[in-house]
Short mmCIF file of C-alpha atoms in Angstrom, two decimals:
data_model
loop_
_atom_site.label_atom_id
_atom_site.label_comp_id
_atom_site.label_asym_id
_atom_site.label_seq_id
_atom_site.Cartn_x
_atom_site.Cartn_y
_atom_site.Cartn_z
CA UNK X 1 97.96 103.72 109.69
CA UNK X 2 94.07 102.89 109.11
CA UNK X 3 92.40 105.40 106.57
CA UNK X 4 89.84 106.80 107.80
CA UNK X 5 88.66 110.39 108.12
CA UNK X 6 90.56 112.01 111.25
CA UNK X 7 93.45 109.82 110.79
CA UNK X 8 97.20 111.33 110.57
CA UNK X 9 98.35 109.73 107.37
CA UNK X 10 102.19 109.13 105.98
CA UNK X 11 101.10 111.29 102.69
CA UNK X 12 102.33 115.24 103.02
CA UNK X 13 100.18 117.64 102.60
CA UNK X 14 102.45 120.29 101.43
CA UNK X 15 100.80 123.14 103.26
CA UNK X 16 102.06 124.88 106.00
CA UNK X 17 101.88 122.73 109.34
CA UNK X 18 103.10 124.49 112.56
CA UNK X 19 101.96 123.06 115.83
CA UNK X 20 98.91 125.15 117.90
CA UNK X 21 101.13 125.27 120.91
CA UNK X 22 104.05 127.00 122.76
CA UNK X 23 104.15 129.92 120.06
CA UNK X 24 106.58 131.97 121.60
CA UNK X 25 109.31 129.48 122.16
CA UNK X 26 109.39 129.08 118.29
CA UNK X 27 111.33 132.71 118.02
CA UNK X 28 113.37 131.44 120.94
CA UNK X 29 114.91 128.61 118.81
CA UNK X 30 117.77 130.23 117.00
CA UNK X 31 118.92 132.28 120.42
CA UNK X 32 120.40 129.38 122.14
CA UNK X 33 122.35 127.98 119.14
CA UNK X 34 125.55 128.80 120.51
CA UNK X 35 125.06 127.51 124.01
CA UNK X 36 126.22 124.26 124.47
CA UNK X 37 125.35 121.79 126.66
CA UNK X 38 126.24 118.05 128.01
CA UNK X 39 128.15 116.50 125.15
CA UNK X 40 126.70 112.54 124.84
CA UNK X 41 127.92 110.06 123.38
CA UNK X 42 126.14 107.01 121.69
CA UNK X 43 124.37 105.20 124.20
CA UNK X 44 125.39 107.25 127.23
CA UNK X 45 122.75 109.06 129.05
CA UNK X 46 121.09 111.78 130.78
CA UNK X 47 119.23 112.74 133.91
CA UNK X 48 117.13 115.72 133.39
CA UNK X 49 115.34 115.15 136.60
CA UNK X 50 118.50 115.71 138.62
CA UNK X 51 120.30 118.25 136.93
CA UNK X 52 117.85 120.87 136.21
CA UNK X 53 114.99 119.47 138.99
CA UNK X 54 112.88 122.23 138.52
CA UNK X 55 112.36 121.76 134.37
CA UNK X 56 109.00 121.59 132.93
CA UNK X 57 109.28 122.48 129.37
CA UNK X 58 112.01 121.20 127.53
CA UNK X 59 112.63 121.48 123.55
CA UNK X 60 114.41 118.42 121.91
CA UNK X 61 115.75 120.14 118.37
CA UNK X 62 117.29 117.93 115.64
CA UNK X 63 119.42 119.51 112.76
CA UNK X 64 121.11 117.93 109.74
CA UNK X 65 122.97 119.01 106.60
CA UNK X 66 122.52 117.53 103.26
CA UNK X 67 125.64 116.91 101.54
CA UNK X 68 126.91 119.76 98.84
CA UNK X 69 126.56 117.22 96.02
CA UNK X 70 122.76 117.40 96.23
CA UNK X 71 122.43 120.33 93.73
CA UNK X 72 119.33 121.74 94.16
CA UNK X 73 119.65 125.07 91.48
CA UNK X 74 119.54 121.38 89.19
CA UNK X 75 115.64 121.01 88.30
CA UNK X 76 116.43 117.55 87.96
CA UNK X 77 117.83 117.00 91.09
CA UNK X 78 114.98 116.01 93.83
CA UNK X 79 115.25 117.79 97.29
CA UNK X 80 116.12 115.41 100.53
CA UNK X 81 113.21 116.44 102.60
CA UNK X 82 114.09 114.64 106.29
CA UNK X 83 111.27 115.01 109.10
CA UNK X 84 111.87 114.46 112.58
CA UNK X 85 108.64 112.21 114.33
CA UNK X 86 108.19 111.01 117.88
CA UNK X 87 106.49 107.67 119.36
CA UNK X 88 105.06 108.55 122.82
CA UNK X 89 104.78 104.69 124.19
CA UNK X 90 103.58 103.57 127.16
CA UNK X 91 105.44 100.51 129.33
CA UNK X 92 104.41 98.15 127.05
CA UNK X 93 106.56 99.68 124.03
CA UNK X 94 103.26 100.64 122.14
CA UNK X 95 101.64 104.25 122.02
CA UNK X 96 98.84 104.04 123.91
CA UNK X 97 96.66 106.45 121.03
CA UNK X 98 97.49 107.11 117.80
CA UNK X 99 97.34 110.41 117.60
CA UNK X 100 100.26 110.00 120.31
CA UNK X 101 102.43 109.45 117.19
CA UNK X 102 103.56 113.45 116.31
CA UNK X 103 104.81 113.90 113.25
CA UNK X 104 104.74 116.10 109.79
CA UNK X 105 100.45 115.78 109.86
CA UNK X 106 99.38 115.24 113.32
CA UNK X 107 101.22 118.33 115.05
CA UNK X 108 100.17 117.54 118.98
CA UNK X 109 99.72 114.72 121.51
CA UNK X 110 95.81 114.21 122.50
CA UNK X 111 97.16 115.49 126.25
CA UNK X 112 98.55 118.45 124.54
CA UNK X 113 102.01 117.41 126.23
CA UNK X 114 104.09 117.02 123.07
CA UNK X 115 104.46 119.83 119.81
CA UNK X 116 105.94 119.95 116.78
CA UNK X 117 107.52 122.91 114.81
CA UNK X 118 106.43 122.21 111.22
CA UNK X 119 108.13 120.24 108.42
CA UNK X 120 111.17 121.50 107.02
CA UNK X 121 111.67 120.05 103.47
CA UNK X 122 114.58 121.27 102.57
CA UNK X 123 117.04 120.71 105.78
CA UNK X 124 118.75 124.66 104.42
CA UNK X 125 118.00 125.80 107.88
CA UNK X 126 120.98 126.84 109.78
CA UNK X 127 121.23 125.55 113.12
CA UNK X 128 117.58 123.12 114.38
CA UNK X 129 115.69 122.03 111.15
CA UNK X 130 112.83 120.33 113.30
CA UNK X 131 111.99 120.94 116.61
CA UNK X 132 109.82 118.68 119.27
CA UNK X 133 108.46 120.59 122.35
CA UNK X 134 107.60 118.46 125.36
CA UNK X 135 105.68 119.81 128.43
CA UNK X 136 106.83 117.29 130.99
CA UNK X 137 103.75 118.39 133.50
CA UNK X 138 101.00 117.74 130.74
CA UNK X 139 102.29 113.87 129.99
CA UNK X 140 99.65 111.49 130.53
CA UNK X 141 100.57 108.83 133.15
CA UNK X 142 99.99 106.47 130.24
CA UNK X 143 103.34 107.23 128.84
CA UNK X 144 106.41 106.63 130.20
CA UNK X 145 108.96 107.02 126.71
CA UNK X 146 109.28 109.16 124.22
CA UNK X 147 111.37 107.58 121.00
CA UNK X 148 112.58 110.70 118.25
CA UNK X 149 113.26 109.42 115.45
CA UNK X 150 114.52 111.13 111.68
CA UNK X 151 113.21 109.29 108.16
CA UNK X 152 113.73 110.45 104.74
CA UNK X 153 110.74 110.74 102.76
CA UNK X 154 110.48 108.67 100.06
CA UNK X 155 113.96 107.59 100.26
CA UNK X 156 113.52 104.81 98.16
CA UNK X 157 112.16 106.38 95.17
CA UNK X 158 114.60 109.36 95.41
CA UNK X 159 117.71 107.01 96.01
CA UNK X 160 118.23 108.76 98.92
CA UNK X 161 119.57 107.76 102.59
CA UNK X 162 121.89 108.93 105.25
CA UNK X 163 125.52 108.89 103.73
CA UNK X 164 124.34 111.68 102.07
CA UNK X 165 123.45 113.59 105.28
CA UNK X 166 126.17 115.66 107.72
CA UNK X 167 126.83 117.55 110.96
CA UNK X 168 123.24 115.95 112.02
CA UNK X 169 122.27 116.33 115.91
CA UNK X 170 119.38 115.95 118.67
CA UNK X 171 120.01 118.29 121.51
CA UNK X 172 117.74 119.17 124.24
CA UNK X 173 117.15 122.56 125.87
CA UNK X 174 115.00 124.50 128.66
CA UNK X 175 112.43 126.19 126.59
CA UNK X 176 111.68 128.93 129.79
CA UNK X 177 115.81 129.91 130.30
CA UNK X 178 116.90 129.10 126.18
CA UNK X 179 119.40 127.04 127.73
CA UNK X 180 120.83 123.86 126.31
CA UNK X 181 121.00 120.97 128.80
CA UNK X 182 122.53 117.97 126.28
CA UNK X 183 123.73 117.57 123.11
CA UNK X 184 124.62 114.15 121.04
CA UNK X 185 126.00 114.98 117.62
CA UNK X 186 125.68 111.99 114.97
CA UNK X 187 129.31 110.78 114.53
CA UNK X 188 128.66 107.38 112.51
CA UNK X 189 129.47 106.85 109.01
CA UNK X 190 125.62 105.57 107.38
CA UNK X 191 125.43 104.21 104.14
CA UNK X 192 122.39 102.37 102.90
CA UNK X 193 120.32 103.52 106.17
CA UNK X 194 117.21 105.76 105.36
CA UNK X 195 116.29 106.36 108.91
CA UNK X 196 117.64 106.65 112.65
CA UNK X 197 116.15 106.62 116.08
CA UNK X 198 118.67 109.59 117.43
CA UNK X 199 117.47 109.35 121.42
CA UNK X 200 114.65 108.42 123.68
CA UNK X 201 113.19 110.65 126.80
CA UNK X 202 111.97 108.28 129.12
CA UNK X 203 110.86 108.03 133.03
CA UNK X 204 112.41 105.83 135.17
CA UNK X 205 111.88 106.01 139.22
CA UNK X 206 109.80 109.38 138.70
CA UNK X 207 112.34 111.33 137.11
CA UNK X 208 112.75 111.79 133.29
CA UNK X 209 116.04 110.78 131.48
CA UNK X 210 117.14 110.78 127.86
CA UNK X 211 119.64 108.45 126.26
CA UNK X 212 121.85 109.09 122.64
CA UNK X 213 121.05 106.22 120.39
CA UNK X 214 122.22 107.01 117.07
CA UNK X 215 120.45 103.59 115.42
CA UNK X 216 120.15 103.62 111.65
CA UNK X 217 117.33 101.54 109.79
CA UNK X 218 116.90 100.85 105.66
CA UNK X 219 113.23 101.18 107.07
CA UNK X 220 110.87 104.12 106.05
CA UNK X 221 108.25 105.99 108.47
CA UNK X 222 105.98 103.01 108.25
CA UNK X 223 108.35 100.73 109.73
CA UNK X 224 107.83 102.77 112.90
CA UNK X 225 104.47 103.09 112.77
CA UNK X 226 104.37 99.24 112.36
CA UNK X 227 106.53 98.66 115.87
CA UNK X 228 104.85 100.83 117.74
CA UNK X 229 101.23 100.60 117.16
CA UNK X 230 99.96 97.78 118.64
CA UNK X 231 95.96 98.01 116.88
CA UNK X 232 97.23 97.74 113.40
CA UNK X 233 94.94 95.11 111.91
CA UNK X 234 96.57 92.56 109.48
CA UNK X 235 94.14 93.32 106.62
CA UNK X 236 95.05 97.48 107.09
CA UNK X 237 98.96 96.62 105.86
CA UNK X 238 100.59 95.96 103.02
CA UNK X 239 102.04 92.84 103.60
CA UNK X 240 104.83 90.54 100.74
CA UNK X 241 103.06 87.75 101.13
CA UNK X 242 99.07 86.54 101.53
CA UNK X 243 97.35 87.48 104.73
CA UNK X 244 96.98 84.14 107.24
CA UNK X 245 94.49 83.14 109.92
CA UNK X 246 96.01 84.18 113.06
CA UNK X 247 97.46 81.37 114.83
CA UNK X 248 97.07 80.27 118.76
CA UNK X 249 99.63 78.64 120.02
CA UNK X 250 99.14 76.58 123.34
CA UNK X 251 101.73 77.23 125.76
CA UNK X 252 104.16 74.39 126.44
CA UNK X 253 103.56 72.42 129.77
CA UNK X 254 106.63 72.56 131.58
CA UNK X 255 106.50 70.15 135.00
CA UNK X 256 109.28 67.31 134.76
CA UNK X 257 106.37 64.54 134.23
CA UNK X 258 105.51 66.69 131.12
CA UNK X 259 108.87 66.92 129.78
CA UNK X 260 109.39 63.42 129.62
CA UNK X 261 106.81 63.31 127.74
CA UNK X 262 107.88 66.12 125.33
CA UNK X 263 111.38 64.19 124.89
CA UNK X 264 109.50 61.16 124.12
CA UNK X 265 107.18 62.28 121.31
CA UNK X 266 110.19 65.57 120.15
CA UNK X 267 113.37 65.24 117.51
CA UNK X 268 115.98 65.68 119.77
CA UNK X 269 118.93 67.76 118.44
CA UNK X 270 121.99 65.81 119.73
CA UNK X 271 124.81 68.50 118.76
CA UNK X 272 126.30 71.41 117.59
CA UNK X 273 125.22 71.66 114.12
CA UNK X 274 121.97 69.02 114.02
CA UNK X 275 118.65 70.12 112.18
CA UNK X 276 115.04 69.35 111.56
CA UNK X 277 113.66 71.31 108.62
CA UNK X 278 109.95 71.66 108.12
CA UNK X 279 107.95 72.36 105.42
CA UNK X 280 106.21 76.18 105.55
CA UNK X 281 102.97 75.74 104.35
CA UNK X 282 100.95 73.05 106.43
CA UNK X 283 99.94 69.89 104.48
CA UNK X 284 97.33 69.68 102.51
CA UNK X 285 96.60 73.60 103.61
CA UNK X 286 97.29 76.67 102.38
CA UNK X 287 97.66 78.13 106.09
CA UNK X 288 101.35 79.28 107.07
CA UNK X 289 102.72 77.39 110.30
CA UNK X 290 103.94 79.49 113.57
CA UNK X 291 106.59 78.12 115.77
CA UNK X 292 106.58 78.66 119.52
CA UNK X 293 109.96 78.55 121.06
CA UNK X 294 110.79 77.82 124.78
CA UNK X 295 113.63 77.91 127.32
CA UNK X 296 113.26 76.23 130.92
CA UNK X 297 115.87 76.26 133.15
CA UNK X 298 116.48 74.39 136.75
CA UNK X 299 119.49 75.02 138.99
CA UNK X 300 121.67 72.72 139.33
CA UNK X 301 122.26 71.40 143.23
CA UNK X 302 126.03 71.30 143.22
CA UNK X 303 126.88 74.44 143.67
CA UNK X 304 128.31 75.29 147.25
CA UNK X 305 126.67 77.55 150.04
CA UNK X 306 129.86 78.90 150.83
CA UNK X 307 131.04 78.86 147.37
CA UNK X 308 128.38 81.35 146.21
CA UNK X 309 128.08 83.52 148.59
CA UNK X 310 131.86 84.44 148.48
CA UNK X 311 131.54 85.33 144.90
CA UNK X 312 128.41 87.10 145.02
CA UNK X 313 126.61 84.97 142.96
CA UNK X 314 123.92 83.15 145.93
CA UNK X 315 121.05 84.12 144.15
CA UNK X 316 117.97 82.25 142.11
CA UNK X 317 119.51 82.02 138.26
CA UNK X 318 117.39 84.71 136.17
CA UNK X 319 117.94 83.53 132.55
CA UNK X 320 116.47 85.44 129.70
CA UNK X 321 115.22 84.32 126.36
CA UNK X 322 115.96 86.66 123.70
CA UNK X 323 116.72 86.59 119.87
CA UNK X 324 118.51 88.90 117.13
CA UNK X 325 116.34 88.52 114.08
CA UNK X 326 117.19 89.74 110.39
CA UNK X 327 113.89 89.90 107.98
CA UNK X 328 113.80 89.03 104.36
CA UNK X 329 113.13 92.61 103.55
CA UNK X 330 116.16 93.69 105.16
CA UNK X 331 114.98 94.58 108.88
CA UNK X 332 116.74 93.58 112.13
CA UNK X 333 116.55 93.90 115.48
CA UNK X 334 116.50 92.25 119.06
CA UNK X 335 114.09 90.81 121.39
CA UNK X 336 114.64 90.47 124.56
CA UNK X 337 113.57 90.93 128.24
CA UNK X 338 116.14 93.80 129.01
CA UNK X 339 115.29 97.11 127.52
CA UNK X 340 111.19 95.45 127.05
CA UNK X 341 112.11 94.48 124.32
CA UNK X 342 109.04 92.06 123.81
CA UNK X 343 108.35 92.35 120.03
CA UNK X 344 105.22 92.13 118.67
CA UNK X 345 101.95 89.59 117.59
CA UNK X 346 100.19 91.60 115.04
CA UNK X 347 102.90 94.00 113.16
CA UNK X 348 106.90 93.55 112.10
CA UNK X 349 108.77 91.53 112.79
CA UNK X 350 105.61 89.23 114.35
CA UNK X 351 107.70 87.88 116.83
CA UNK X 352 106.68 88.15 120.32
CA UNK X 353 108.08 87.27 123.64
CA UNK X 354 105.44 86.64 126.35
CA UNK X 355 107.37 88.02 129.55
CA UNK X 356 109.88 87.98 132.14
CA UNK X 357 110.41 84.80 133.97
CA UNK X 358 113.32 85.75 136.87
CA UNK X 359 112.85 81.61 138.45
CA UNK X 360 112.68 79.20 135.67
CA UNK X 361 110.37 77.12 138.13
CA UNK X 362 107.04 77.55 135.94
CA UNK X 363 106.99 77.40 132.11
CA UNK X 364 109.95 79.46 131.22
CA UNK X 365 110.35 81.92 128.83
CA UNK X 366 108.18 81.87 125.53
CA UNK X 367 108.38 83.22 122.43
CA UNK X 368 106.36 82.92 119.02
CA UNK X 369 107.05 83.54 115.41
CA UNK X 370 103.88 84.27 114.12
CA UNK X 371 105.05 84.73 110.24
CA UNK X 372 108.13 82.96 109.69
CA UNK X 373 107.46 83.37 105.72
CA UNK X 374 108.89 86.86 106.42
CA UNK X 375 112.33 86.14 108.35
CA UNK X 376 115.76 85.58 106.93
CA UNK X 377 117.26 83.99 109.80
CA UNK X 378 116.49 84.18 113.93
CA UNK X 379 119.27 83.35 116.53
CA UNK X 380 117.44 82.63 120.19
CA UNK X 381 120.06 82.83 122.80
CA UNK X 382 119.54 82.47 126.55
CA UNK X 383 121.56 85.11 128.62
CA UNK X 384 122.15 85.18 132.54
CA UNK X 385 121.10 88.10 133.82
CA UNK X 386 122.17 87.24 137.50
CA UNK X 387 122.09 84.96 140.18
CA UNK X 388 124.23 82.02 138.47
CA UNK X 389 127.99 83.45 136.86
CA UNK X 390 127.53 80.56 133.90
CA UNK X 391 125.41 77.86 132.56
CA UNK X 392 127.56 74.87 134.42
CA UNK X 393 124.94 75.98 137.48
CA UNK X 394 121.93 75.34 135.21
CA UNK X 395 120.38 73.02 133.20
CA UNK X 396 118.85 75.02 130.28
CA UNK X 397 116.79 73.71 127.60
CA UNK X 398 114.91 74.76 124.72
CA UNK X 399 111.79 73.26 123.05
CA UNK X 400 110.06 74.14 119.75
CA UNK X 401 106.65 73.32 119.23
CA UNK X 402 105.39 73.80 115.25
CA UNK X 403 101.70 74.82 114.96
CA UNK X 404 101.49 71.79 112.34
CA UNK X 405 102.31 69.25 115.45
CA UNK X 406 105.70 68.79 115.27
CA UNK X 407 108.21 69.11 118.05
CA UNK X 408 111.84 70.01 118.48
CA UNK X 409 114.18 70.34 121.60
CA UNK X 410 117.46 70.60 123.08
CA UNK X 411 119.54 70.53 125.23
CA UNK X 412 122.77 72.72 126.56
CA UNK X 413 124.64 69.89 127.23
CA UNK X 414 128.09 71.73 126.69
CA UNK X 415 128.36 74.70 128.80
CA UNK X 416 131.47 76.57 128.79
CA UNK X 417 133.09 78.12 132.14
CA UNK X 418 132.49 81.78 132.98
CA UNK X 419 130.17 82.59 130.25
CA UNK X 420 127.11 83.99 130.48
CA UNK X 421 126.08 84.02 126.89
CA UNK X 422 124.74 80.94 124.71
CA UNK X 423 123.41 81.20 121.28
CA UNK X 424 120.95 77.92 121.69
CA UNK X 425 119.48 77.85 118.24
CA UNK X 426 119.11 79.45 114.86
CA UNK X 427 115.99 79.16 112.47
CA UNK X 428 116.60 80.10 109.05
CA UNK X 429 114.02 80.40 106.42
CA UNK X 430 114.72 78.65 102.82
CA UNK X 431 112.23 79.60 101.06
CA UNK X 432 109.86 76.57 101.17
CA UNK X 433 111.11 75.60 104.28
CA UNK X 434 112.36 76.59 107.86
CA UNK X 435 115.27 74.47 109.38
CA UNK X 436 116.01 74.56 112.94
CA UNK X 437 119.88 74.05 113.68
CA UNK X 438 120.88 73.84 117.42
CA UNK X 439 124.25 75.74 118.05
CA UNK X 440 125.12 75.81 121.37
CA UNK X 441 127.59 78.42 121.32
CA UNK X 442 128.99 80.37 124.05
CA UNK X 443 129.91 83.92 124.14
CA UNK X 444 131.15 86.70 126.79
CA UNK X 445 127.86 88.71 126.38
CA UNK X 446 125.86 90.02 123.21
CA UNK X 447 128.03 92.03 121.34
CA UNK X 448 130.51 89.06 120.80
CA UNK X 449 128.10 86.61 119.87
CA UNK X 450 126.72 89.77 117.01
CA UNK X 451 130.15 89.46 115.53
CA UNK X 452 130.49 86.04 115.51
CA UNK X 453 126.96 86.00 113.41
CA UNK X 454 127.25 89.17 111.72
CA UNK X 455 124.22 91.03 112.82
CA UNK X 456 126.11 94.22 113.03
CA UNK X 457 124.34 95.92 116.12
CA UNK X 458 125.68 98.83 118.01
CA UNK X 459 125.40 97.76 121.76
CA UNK X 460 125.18 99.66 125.11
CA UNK X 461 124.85 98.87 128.60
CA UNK X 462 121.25 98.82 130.50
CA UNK X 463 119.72 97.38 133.26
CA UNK X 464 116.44 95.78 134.41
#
């Protein structure tokens, strides 16, 4: 985060830091201990809205145990001191305010919507250690998801993370009746992690919902902060390697007369297994290159009337470019039109999807690595999403354009029947240089092409 007077900072102040708001639900907590709710699952979720309509105030409590070998009679021994934070984000993924980011030193939301109960450093507490309290009739209409998520502080320099932790939980209850309403109890076996985004409250179609995620990160606090606030400037962060000029990429002109043009002048990746590699730093610069990636798709006019409409599948193709990433440092994630998962320009991992293309019959789908000095390795895959059952009904394509001129492309030539999946390309980052391999691999969906690769996701179902 910037520093600058009024700013919450990642440094605790070790004082005593209990939110202004909702006093009298804080003796409430330990009443409803016993009172269980909806049991959830990871991934499953939760309509709020519907089952309790009338809700207003709701308390989202997370509890954890540290593990018995932690001696903490030892002087020698450093405490595990876990704090529970939440990102309130608005629909582009981003909070919309800083000070919408509640945590250990900035107790309330600007709206005065969201609370939290003070930091527990110890995580002795029986029953909640850390407790977030949401008024759902004070939220801003600027924010439509609310992300909770646990970090150890200073995991690194304690040797600390998560295997160490136990009988951890987020659970939700009606701060007004001391009811509990859900419940998802942390059930996976963590080892290096050192952080977890446990659930997410979000709106969808005017009611609120919450969803179990149970995602562990070897990130800290400041990995958070970094993906969710979008006004970080590049010279505020510590950064591994030199800052760099921002780059602008002009979008790739997509009409067929274009193309042909684009073929003519770009390295054409013939098969399965074919690369271009390209040198990192520009020539005779010291400025780091970006790479714009695109996919373009056109239906194919074979397919029957009849044909489609008897399978349910009569519809115009909506292909989506996404990407599972894995940073040098360690991070990984997805980007990808379902979920919003757009990325981001100006913080980690500086990859960036520009939108949502459901036709194909403009530019595509683009997206931009704007500091490929930091990745490990990026996989782009294009995924149907609906109107076509595989990619034998399209003709999909995908172009690279390097900020230093050069041009790459491909094509998916080699569809496979009833598969929806295709891992196009991978970029993979060796040290001086980036090489751009085209794979061409087809998969049932995204959770068999992440163990084909080896990203090791945990994968649930959502929609559009």
């Amino acid at each position: 985060m910037p520093d600058r007077p009024g700013d919450p900072q990642l440094n605790k102040s070790r004082g005593n830091s209990e939110a202004g708001m909702f006093p009298s639900i804080l003796s409430q907590t330990h009443e409803v201990i016993n009172q269980m709710g909806i049991q959830l699952k990871k991934g499953e979720r939760f309509n709020l809205s519907k089952t309790s309509p009338n809700l207003t105030k709701v308390a989202i409590a997370l509890g954890w145990e540290v593990e018995n070998k932690l001696n903490f009679s030892d002087s020698n021994q450093q405490s595990c001191d876990i704090d529970a934070s939440v990102f309130a984000l608005g629909s582009d993924g981003k909070i919309p305010d800083e000070k919408y980011f509640v945590f250990y030193n900035n107790s309330q939301s600007p709206d005065g919507a969201i609370a939290h109960s003070g930091d527990n450093q110890t995580g002795q507490t029986q029953g909640d250690d850390e407790t977030i309290y949401v008024d759902l009739e004070k939220v801003t209409a600027a924010v439509e998801e609310m992300v909770f998520v646990v970090t150890i502080h200073d995991a690194h320099a304690k040797n600390q993370n998560f295997s160490q932790i136990r009988n951890a939980f987020i659970r939700l209850y009606d701060r007004q009746t001391g009811s509990e309403l859900a419940r998802y109890d942390l059930t996976e076996a963590f080892s290096e992690e050192t952080a977890v985004e446990f659930g997410r409250l979000y709106k969808k179609d005017a009611a609120w919902r919450f969803q179990a995620v149970g995602q562990g990160y070897k990130a800290g606090l400041q990995s958070f902060v970094d993906k969710y606030h979008s006004e970080i400037k590049q010279e505020e962060k510590t950064l591994e390697a030199p800052k760099v000029k921002k780059v602008e990429l002009p979008k790739l002109e997509m009409p067929e007369a274009s193309r042909k043009i684009q073929k003519a002048m770009a390295i054409k990746l013939e098969k399965t297994g074919d690369s271009h590699k390209i040198n990192l730093s520009k020539s005779g610069s010291s400025e780091l290159l970006a790479v714009h990636a695109n996919l373009d798709w056109e239906e194919r006019q074979n397919r029957g009337r009849f044909s489609g409409k008897f399978l349910g599948i009569n519809g115009t193709p909506d292909l989506d470019l996404g990407c599972m990433y894995e940073m040098a440092n360690g991070e990984k994630g997805v980007i990808q039109p379902l979920g919003k998962c757009f990325g981001s320009k100006t913080s980690s991992p500086y990859i960036f999807l520009d939108k949502d293309d459901r036709s194909g019959a403009t530019e595509g789908e683009n997206m931009y690595i704007f500091r490929p000095d930091l990745i490990k390795r990026v996989m782009f895959f294009g995924f149907i999403y609906a109107g076509v059952r595989d990619f034998k009904t399209v003709r999909g394509r995908m172009f690279f354009k390097i900020s230093n001129g050069e041009e790459v492309y491909l094509e998916l030539d080699n569809p496979d029947s009833n598969r929806n999946f295709c891992a196009a390309a991978m970029i993979q980052n060796t040290g001086s240089q980036i090489v751009i391999l085209k794979e061409e691999r087809y998969f049932g969906g995204h959770e068999e092409a992440d163990r084909y690769y080896g990203f090791g996701f945990d994968w649930y179902s959502d929609t559009k």
